[in-house]
XYZ file of C-alpha atoms in Angstrom:
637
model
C 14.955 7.221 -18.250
C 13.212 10.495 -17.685
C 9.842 9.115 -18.779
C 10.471 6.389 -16.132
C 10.705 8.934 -13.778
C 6.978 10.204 -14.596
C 5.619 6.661 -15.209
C 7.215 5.437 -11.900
C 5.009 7.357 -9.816
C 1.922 6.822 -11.592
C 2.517 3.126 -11.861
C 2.691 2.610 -8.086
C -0.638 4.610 -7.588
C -2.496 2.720 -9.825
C -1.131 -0.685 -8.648
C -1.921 0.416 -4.583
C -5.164 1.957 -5.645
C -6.811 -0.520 -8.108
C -4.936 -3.430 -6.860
C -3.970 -3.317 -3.460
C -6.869 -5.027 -1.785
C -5.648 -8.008 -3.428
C -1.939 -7.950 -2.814
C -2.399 -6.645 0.483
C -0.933 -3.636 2.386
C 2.684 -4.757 2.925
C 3.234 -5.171 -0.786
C 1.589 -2.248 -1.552
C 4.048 -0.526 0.831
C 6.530 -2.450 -0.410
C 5.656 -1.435 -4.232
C 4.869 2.150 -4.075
C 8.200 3.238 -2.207
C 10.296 1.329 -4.245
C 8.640 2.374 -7.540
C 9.151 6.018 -6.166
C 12.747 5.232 -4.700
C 14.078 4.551 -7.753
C 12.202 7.398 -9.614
C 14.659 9.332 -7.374
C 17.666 7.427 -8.378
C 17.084 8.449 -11.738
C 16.514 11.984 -11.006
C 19.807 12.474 -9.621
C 21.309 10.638 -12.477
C 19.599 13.279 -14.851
C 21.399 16.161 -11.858
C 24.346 14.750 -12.287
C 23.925 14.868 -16.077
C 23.137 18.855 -15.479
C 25.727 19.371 -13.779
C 28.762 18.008 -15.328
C 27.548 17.680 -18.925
C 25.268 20.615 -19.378
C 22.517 17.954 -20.351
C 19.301 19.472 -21.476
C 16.297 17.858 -23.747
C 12.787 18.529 -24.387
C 10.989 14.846 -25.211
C 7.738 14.956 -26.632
C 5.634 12.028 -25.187
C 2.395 12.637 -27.182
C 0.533 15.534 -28.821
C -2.016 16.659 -26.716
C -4.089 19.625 -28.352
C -3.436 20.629 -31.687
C -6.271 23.120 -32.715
C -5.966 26.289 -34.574
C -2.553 28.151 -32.957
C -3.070 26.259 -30.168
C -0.615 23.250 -30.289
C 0.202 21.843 -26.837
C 1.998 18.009 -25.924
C 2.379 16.255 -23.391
C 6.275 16.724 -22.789
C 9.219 16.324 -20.273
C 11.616 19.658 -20.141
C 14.845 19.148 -18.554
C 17.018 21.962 -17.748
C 18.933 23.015 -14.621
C 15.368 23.995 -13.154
C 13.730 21.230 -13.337
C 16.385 18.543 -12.994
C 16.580 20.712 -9.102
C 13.055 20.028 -8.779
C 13.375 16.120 -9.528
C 15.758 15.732 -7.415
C 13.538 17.671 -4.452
C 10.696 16.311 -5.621
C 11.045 12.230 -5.435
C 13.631 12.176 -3.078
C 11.424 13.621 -0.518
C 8.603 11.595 -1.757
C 10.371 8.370 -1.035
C 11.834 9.106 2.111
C 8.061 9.937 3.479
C 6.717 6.817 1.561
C 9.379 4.427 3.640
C 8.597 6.621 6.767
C 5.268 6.379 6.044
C 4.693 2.302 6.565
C 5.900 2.931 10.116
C 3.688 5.824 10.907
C 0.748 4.120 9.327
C 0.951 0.692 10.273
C -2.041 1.196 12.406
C -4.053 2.404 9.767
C -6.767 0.292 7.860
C -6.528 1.770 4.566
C -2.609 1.810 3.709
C -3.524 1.267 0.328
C -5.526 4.443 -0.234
C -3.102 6.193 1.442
C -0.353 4.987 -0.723
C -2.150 5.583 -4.226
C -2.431 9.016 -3.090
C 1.061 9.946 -1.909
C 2.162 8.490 -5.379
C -0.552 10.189 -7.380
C 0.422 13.209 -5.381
C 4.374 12.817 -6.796
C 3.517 12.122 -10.064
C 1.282 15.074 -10.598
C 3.597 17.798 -9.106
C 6.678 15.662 -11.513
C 4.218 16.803 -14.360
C 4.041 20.109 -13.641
C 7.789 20.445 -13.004
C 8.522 18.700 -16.322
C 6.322 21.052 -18.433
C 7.059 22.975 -21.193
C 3.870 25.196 -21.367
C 1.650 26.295 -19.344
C -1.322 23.804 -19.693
C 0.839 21.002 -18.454
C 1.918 23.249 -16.074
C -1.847 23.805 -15.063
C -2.483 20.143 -15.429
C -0.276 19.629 -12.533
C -0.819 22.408 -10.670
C -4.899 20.759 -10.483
C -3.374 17.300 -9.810
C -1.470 18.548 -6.935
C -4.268 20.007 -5.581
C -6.843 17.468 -5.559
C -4.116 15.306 -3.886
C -4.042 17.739 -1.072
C -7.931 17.276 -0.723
C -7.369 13.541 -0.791
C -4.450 13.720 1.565
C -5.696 16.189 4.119
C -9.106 15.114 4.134
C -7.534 10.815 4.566
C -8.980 10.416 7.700
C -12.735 11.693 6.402
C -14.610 10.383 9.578
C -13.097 13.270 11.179
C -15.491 16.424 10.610
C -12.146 19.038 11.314
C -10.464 16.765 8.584
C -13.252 17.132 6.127
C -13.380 20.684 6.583
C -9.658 21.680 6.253
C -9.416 19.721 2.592
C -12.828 21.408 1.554
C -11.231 24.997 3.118
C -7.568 23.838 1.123
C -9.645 23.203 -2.277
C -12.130 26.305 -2.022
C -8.447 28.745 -1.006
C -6.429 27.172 -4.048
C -9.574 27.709 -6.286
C -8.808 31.461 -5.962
C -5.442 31.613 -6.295
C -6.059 29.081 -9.485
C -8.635 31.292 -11.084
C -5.819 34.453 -11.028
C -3.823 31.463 -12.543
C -5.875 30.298 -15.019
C -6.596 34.132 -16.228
C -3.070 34.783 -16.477
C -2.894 31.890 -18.884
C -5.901 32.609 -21.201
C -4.079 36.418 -20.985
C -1.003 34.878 -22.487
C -2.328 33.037 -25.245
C -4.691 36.281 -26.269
C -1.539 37.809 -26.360
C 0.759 35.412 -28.139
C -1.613 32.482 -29.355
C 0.489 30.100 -27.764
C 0.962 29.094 -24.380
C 4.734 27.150 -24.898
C 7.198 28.811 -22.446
C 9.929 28.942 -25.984
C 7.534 30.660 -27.857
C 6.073 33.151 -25.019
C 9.324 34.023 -23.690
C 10.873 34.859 -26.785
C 7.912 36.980 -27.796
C 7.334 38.684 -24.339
C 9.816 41.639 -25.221
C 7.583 42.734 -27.910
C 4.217 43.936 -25.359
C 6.438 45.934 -23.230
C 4.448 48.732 -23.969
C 1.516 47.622 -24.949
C -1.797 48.995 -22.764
C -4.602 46.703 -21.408
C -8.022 47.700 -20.139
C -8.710 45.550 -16.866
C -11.799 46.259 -14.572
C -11.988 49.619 -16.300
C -8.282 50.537 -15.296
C -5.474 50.929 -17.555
C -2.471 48.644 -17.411
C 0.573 47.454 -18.683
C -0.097 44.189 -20.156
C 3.076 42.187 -18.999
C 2.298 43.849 -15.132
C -1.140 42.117 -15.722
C 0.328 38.639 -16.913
C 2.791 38.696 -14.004
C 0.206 39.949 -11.414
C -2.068 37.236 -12.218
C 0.416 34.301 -12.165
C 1.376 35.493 -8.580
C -2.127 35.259 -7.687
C -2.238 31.761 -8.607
C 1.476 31.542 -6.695
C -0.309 33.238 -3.598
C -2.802 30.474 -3.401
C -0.463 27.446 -4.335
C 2.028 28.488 -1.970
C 0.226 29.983 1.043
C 1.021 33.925 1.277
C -0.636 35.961 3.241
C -4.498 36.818 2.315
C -4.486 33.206 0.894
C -2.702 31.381 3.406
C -5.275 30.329 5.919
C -6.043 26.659 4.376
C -1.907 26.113 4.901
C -2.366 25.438 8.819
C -5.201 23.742 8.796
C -4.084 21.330 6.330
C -2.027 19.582 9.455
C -5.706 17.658 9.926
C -4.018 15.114 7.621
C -1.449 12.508 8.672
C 1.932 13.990 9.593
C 3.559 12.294 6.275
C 1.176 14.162 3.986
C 2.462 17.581 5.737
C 5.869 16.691 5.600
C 5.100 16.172 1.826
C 3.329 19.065 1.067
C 5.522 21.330 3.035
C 8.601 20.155 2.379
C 8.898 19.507 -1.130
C 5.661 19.188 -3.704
C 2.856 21.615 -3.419
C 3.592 24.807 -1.453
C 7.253 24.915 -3.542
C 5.190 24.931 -6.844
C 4.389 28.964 -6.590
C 8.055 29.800 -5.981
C 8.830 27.753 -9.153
C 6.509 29.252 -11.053
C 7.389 32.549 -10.513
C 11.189 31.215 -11.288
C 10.241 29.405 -14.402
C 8.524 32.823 -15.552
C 11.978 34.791 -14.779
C 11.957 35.845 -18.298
C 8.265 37.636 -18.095
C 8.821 39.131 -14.283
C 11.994 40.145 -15.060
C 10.371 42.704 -17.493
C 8.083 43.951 -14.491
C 8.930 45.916 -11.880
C 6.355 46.411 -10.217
C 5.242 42.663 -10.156
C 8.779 42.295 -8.537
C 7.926 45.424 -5.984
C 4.385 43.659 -4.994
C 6.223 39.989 -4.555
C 8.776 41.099 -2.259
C 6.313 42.886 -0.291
C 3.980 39.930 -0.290
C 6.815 37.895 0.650
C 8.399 39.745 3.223
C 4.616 40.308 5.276
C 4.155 36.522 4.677
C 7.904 35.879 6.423
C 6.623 38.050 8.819
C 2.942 37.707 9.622
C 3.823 33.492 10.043
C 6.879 34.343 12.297
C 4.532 36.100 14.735
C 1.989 33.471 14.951
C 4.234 30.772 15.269
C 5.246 32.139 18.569
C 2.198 31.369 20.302
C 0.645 28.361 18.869
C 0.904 25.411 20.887
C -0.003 22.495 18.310
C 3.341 21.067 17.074
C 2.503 20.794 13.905
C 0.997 23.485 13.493
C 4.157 25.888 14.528
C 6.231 23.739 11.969
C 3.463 24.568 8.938
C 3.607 28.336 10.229
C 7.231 27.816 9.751
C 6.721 26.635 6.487
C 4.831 29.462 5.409
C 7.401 31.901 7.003
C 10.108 30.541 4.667
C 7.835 30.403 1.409
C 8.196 34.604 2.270
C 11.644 34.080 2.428
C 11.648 32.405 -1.339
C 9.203 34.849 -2.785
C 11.257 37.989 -1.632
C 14.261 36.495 -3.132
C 12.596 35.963 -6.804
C 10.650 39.688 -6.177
C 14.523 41.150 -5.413
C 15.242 39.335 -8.814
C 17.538 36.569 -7.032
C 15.822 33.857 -8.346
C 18.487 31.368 -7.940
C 19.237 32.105 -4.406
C 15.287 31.286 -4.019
C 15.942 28.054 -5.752
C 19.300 27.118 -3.347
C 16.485 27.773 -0.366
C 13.586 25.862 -1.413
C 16.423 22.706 -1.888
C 18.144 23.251 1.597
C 14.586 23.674 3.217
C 12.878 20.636 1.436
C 15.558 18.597 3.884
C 14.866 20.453 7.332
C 11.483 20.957 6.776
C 10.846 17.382 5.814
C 13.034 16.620 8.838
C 11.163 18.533 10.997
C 7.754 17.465 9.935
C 8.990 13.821 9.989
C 10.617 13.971 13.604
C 7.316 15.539 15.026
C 5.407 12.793 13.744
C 7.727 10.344 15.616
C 6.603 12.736 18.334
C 3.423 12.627 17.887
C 3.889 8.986 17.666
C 5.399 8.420 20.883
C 2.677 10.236 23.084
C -0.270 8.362 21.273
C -1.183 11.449 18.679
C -1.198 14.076 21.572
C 0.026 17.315 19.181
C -0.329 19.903 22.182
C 3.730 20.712 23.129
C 2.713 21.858 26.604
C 1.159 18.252 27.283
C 5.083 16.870 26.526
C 8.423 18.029 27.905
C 11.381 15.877 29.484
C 11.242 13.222 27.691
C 15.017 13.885 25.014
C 16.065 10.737 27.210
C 13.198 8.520 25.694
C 13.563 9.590 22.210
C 17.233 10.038 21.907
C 17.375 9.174 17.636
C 14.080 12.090 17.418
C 15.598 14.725 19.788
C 19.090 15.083 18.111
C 17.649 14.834 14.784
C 14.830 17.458 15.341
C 17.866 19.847 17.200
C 19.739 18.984 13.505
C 16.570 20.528 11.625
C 15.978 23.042 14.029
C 19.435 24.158 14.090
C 19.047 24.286 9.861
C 16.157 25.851 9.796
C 17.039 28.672 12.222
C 20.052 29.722 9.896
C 22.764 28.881 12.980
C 26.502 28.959 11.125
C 27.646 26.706 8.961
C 23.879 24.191 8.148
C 22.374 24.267 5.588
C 19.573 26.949 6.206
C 22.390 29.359 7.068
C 24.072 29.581 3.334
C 20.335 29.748 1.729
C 18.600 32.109 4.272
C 21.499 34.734 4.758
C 21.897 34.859 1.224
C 18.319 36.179 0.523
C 18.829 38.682 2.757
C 22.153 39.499 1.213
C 21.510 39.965 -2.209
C 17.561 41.918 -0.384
C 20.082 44.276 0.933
C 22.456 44.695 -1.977
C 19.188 45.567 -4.679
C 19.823 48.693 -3.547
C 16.088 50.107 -3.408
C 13.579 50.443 -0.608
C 11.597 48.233 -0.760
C 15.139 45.463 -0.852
C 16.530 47.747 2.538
C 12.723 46.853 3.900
C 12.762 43.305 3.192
C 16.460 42.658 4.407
C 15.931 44.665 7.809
C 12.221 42.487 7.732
C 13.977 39.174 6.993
C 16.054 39.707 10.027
C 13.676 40.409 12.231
C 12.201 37.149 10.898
C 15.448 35.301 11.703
C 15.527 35.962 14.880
C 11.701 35.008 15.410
C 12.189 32.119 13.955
C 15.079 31.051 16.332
C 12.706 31.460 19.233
C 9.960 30.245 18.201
C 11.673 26.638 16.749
C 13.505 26.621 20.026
C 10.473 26.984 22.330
C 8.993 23.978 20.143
C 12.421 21.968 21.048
C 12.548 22.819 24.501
C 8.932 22.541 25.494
C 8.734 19.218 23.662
C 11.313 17.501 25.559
C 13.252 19.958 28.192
C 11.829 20.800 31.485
C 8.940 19.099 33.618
C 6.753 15.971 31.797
C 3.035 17.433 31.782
C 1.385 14.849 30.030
C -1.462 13.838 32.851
C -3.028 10.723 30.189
C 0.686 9.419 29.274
C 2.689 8.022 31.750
C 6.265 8.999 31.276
C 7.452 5.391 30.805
C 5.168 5.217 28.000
C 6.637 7.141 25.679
C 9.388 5.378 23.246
C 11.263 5.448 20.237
C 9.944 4.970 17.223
C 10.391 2.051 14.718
C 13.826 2.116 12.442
C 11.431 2.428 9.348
C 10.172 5.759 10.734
C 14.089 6.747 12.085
C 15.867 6.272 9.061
C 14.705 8.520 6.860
C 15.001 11.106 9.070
C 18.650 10.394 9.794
C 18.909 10.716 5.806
C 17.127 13.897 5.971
C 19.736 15.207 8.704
C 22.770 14.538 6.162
C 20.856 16.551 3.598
C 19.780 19.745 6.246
C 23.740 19.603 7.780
C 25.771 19.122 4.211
C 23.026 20.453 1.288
C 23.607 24.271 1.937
C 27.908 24.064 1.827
C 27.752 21.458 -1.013
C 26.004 23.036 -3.414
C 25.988 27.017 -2.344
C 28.661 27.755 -5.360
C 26.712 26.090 -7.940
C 23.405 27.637 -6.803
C 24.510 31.181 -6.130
C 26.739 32.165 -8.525
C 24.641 31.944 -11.807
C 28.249 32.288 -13.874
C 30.340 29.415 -12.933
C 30.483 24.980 -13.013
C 29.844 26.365 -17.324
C 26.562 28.173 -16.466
C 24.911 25.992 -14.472
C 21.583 27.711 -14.796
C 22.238 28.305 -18.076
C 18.941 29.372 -20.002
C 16.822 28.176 -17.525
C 16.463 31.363 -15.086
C 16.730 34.984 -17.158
C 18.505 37.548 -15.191
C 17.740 41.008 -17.468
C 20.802 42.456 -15.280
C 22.894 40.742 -13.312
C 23.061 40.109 -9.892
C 25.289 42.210 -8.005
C 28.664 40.698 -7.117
C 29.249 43.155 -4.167
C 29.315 42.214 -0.514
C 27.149 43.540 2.257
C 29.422 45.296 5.006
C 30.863 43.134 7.782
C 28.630 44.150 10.002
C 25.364 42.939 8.200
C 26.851 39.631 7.369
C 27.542 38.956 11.420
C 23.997 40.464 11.945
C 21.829 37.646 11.659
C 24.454 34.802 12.991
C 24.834 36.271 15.968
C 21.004 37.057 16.492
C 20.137 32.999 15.737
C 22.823 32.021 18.084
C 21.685 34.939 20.820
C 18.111 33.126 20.687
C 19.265 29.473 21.804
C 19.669 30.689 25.466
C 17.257 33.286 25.522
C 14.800 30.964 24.650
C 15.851 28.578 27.056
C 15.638 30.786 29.417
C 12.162 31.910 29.002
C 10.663 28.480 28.184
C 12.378 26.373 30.669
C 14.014 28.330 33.287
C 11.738 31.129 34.188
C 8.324 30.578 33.054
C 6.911 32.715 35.460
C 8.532 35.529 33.833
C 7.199 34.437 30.224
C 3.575 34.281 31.835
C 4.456 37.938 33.019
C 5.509 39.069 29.279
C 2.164 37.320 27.999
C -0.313 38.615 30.658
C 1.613 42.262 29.816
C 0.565 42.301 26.555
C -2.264 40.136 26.534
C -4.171 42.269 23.608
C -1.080 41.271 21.578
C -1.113 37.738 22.669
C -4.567 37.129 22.058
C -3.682 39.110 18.552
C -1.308 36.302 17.448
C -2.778 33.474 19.491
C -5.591 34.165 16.353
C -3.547 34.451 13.753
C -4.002 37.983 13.298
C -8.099 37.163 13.152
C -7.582 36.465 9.394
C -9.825 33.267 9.660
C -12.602 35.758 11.898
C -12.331 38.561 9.179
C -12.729 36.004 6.565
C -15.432 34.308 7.950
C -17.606 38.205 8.738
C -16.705 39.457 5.032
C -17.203 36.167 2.798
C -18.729 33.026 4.462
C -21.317 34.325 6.143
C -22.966 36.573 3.792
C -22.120 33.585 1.365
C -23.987 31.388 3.749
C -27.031 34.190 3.925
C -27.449 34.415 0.354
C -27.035 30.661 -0.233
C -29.898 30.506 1.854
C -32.198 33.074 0.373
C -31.464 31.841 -3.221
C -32.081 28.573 -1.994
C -35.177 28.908 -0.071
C -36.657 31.374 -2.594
C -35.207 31.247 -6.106
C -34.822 27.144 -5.855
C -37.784 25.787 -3.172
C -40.436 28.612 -4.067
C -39.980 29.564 -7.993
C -37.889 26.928 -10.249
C -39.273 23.972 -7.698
C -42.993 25.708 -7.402
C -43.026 26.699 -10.443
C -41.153 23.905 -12.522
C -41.619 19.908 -11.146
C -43.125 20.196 -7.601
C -45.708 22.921 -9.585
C -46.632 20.838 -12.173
C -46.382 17.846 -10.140
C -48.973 19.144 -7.821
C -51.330 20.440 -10.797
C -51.468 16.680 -12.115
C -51.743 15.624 -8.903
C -54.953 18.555 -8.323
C -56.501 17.228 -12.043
C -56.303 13.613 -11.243
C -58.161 14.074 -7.974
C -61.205 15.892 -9.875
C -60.990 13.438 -12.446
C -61.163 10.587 -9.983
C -64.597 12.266 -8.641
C -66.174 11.303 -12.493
C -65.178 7.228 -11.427
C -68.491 7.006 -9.936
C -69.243 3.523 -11.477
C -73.064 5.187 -12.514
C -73.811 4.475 -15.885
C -76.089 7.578 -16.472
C -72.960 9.690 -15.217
C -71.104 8.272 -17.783
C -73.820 8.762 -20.293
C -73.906 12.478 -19.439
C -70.030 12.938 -19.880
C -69.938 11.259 -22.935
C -73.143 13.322 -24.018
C -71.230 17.045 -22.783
C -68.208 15.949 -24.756
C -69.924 15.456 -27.929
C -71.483 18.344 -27.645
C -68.608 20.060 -27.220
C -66.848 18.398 -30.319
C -70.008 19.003 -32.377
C -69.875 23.105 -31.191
C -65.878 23.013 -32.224
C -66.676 21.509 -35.510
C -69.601 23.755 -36.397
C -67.473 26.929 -34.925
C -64.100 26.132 -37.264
């Protein structure tokens, strides 16, 4: 059963890529989400199994490396981890395959498209399944050369091209940190199987690397460089700028790679290495501040932006801070219980924008919509559903995940947790307005779509509606559900069991009543707020903006991350590309090496055509200087 739930996947890929010209794009459709559908019926058979029956195995498929110390297969770990991730994992997967033969029906290369939304599941179900880290990295690669496949679909598109080349060329960095924490760990322990590295990690404590001539705890350096390969995977800030742009692809690949496969794989990283960050404080320290900024830094943007998508992926990023703050407080379950609740809303929300997007012909500006929650009834009250989740209002989903990170933030007890509570807040509240200003410009107030008539605009397809009505269930009933078996690490017989390390446990205090009531009343404060402000009295918001335009203009460019970026790295990378390539290339290994030579034969066979005179007396006389010459060698030697 749990290899079916790998093979499934990859089955349906390779039948829609290799075959699906000749069985055409309805079956192809037809075969790829119900290969994938019932992957996810047997992953929450295997979470049911976790649950009640404590069900854990490790089955070894095939031996992959065996060389020296270095023994690595090709396995399937399930444990209370990864049977969560399964579960995330396909069920998303098929939800946005089924919505997907809606959304794409226009589209002449469903196929493709399918193959790569499988391929896509399969790889991240590898590297959730893993029990070392080359596996792990094997997926972690598969996931991202999806992405480039995915976001780069529509390749006619030059903005499309460049967002997968800018998503590759980001994840490259955070994968070479990645790949250097590995080769670290096996230096270390000559072996890379979590078992074997876990159990041996107590025994480097102490022990003293030299790193870029600095001195450094070995298992800070380990932990350090995983994140970095987290960073990029999972869009924090300094590495997040591919994250937005990735919305060039179709709204069903950002639903999946928001929502459930490739951003989550950082945060689950950093979970699955519990037992090495939980020796390292001051990996911890740097991932909640990294975390907290991120939460932050998106919040901010997301404010301003006017692309619809866009806002949602900023949104996105703003709750992978959320996650990483949780695991850098050492609350790494509580990080798990969000990235489950917010794989629902967020997949809700990316899904019911499409339908948006859908119904005003692919317009994704929100201040070209508005008015229009009459003509999309199913949409609007499913997109308030997700909004409502995601914004942490009492009593969703989003509410029992979110407030719990900053809970357990404010009960570590240290600075840098009373920092990243009081940030996470702040956060919440900026993340009410900014979801509701999406809602309420999208369909409240005046229509200002001038290329769309009003009566245009419709509901989408059943295909497209009823995975997002599956979704809601999910974003309104996950969070109560399953809050006592995620958050309390000690009860349903251990349900995390050995899966997650706490080195102390978490603290079974409560915040004071005051805190708890903070951020509920904040969210629900927002709703009218915003309303006001977006609907009611623009004139006043214009005010506010022209006010503080230097701030505006500040987070209308993403805090100039892109325009930094570009200054420091691509142009100098640009200017010396050219000079190595106009110089180094063109003038010395070119000039020097085939075009040189080349041109020497080429010199040579013109002076040698100039002796093809056709004269037999000039041919007399060559013949004649070249004995002569062979005679002088002879006599010489």
């Amino acid at each position: 059963m749990e290899i079916l739930i790998i093979a499934l996947p990859l089955l349906a890929s390779i039948i829609s890529g290799f075959f699906g010209k000749f069985i055409g794009d309805r079956n192809s459709e037809i075969v790829t989400s119900f290969l994938v559908t019932i992957s996810a019926i047997l992953s929450v058979i295997v979470f049911y199994e976790v649950i009640f029956n404590q069900y854990q195995d490790n089955i070894t498929i095939a031996t992959w490396i065996d060389s020296g110390s270095l023994n690595v297969n090709w396995s399937i770990k399930i444990d209370s981890l990864s049977a969560v991730m399964l579960v995330v994992v396909t069920s998303i997967s098929s939800l946005v395959h089924v919505y997907s033969i809606g959304y794409m029906s226009h589209d002449p290369h469903k196929p493709r498209f399918m193959a790569y939304l499988s391929l896509f599941t399969f790889a991240m179900l590898m590297l959730v399944t893993s029990d070392n880290f080359i596996q792990l990295f094997f997926g972690w690669e598969g996931v991202g050369l999806c992405s480039y496949f995915l976001i780069g679909f529509w390749f006619k598109k030059d903005t499309a091209n460049s967002a997968a080349i800018k998503a590759f060329l980001v994840n490259r960095i955070g994968d070479f940190g990645f790949a250097l924490g590995i080769f670290l760990i096996f230096y270390l322990f000559g072996t890379v199987n979590y078992s074997e590295v876990f159990e041996l990690i107590p025994t480097i404590i102490d022990k003293e690397l030299l790193f870029l001539g600095i001195e450094v705890k070995a298992i800070d350096l380990i932990c350090l460089l995983l994140f970095v390969g987290a960073m990029g995977k999972s869009a924090q800030i300094l590495l997040h700028t591919w994250l937005p742009d990735a919305m060039e692809g179709p709204t069903p690949v950002s639903a999946l790679i928001h929502a459930a496969t490739m951003v989550t794989a950082g945060v689950f990283l950093v979970v699955r290495c519990s037992p090495i960050y939980e020796y390292s404080e001051l990996a911890l320290n740097v991932i909640t501040v990294v975390g907290m900024s991120t939460a932050f830094f998106a919040a901010t943007v997301a404010l301003v932006q006017t692309d619809i998508k866009k806002i949602i992926a900023y949104s996105t990023c703003s709750q992978l801070g959320y996650m990483f703050f949780a695991t850098g407080v050492g609350a790494y379950n509580v990080a798990m219980f969000h990235l489950f609740t917010h794989a629902f809303f967020k997949a809700l929300l990316f899904l019911g924008s499409g339908s948006v997007i859908h119904a005003f012909k692919d317009e994704q500006n929100i201040n070209k919509m508005g008015g229009v929650w009459k003509k999309l009834p199913y949409t609007y009250i499913l997109m308030v559903i997700g909004t409502l989740a995601l914004t942490g209002f009492p009593f969703l989903s989003g509410f029992y995940s979110k407030d719990a990170i900053i809970e357990f933030a404010y009960l570590r007890g240290n600075t840098t947790g009373y920092y990243a509570a009081g940030l996470g807040i702040l956060t919440a509240f900026l993340t009410s307005i900014y979801s509701w200003r999406l809602m309420f410009k999208t369909f409240h107030g005046e229509y200002n779509n001038k290329d769309i008539k009003m009566e245009e605009t419709h509901e989408s397809p059943m295909v497209m509606i009823i995975p997002l009505i599956l979704l809601s269930i999910g974003a309104i009933f996950a969070g109560y559900i399953f809050k006592e078996l995620f958050l309390d690490s000690y009860n349903v017989n251990n349900f995390w069991q050995d899966s997650i390390f706490f080195l102390e446990p978490l603290s079974t205090e409560h915040p004071p009543f005051w805190f708890l009531i903070l951020t509920p009343i904040l969210v629900v404060i927002s709703i009218p707020v915003a309303y006001y402000l977006f609907v009611k009295n623009k004139v006043l918001l214009k005010q506010i903006a022209d006010v503080n335009k230097p701030l505006y203009q500040f987070l209308l460019n993403k805090w100039y991350f892109d325009e930094l970026y570009n200054l420091l790295f691509i142009i100098p990378s640009k200017k010396m590309g050219l000079f190595l390539w106009k110089f180094f290339d063109i003038k010395i290994i070119d000039g020097f090496g085939p075009d040189g030579i080349s041109a020497l034969i080429k010199k040579c066979s013109i002076k040698a055509n100039k002796f093809q005179s056709g004269f037999i007396y000039q041919y007399a006389f060559v013949m004649l200087l070249g004995f002569s010459a062979l005679l002088t060698f002879l006599i010489v030697k």
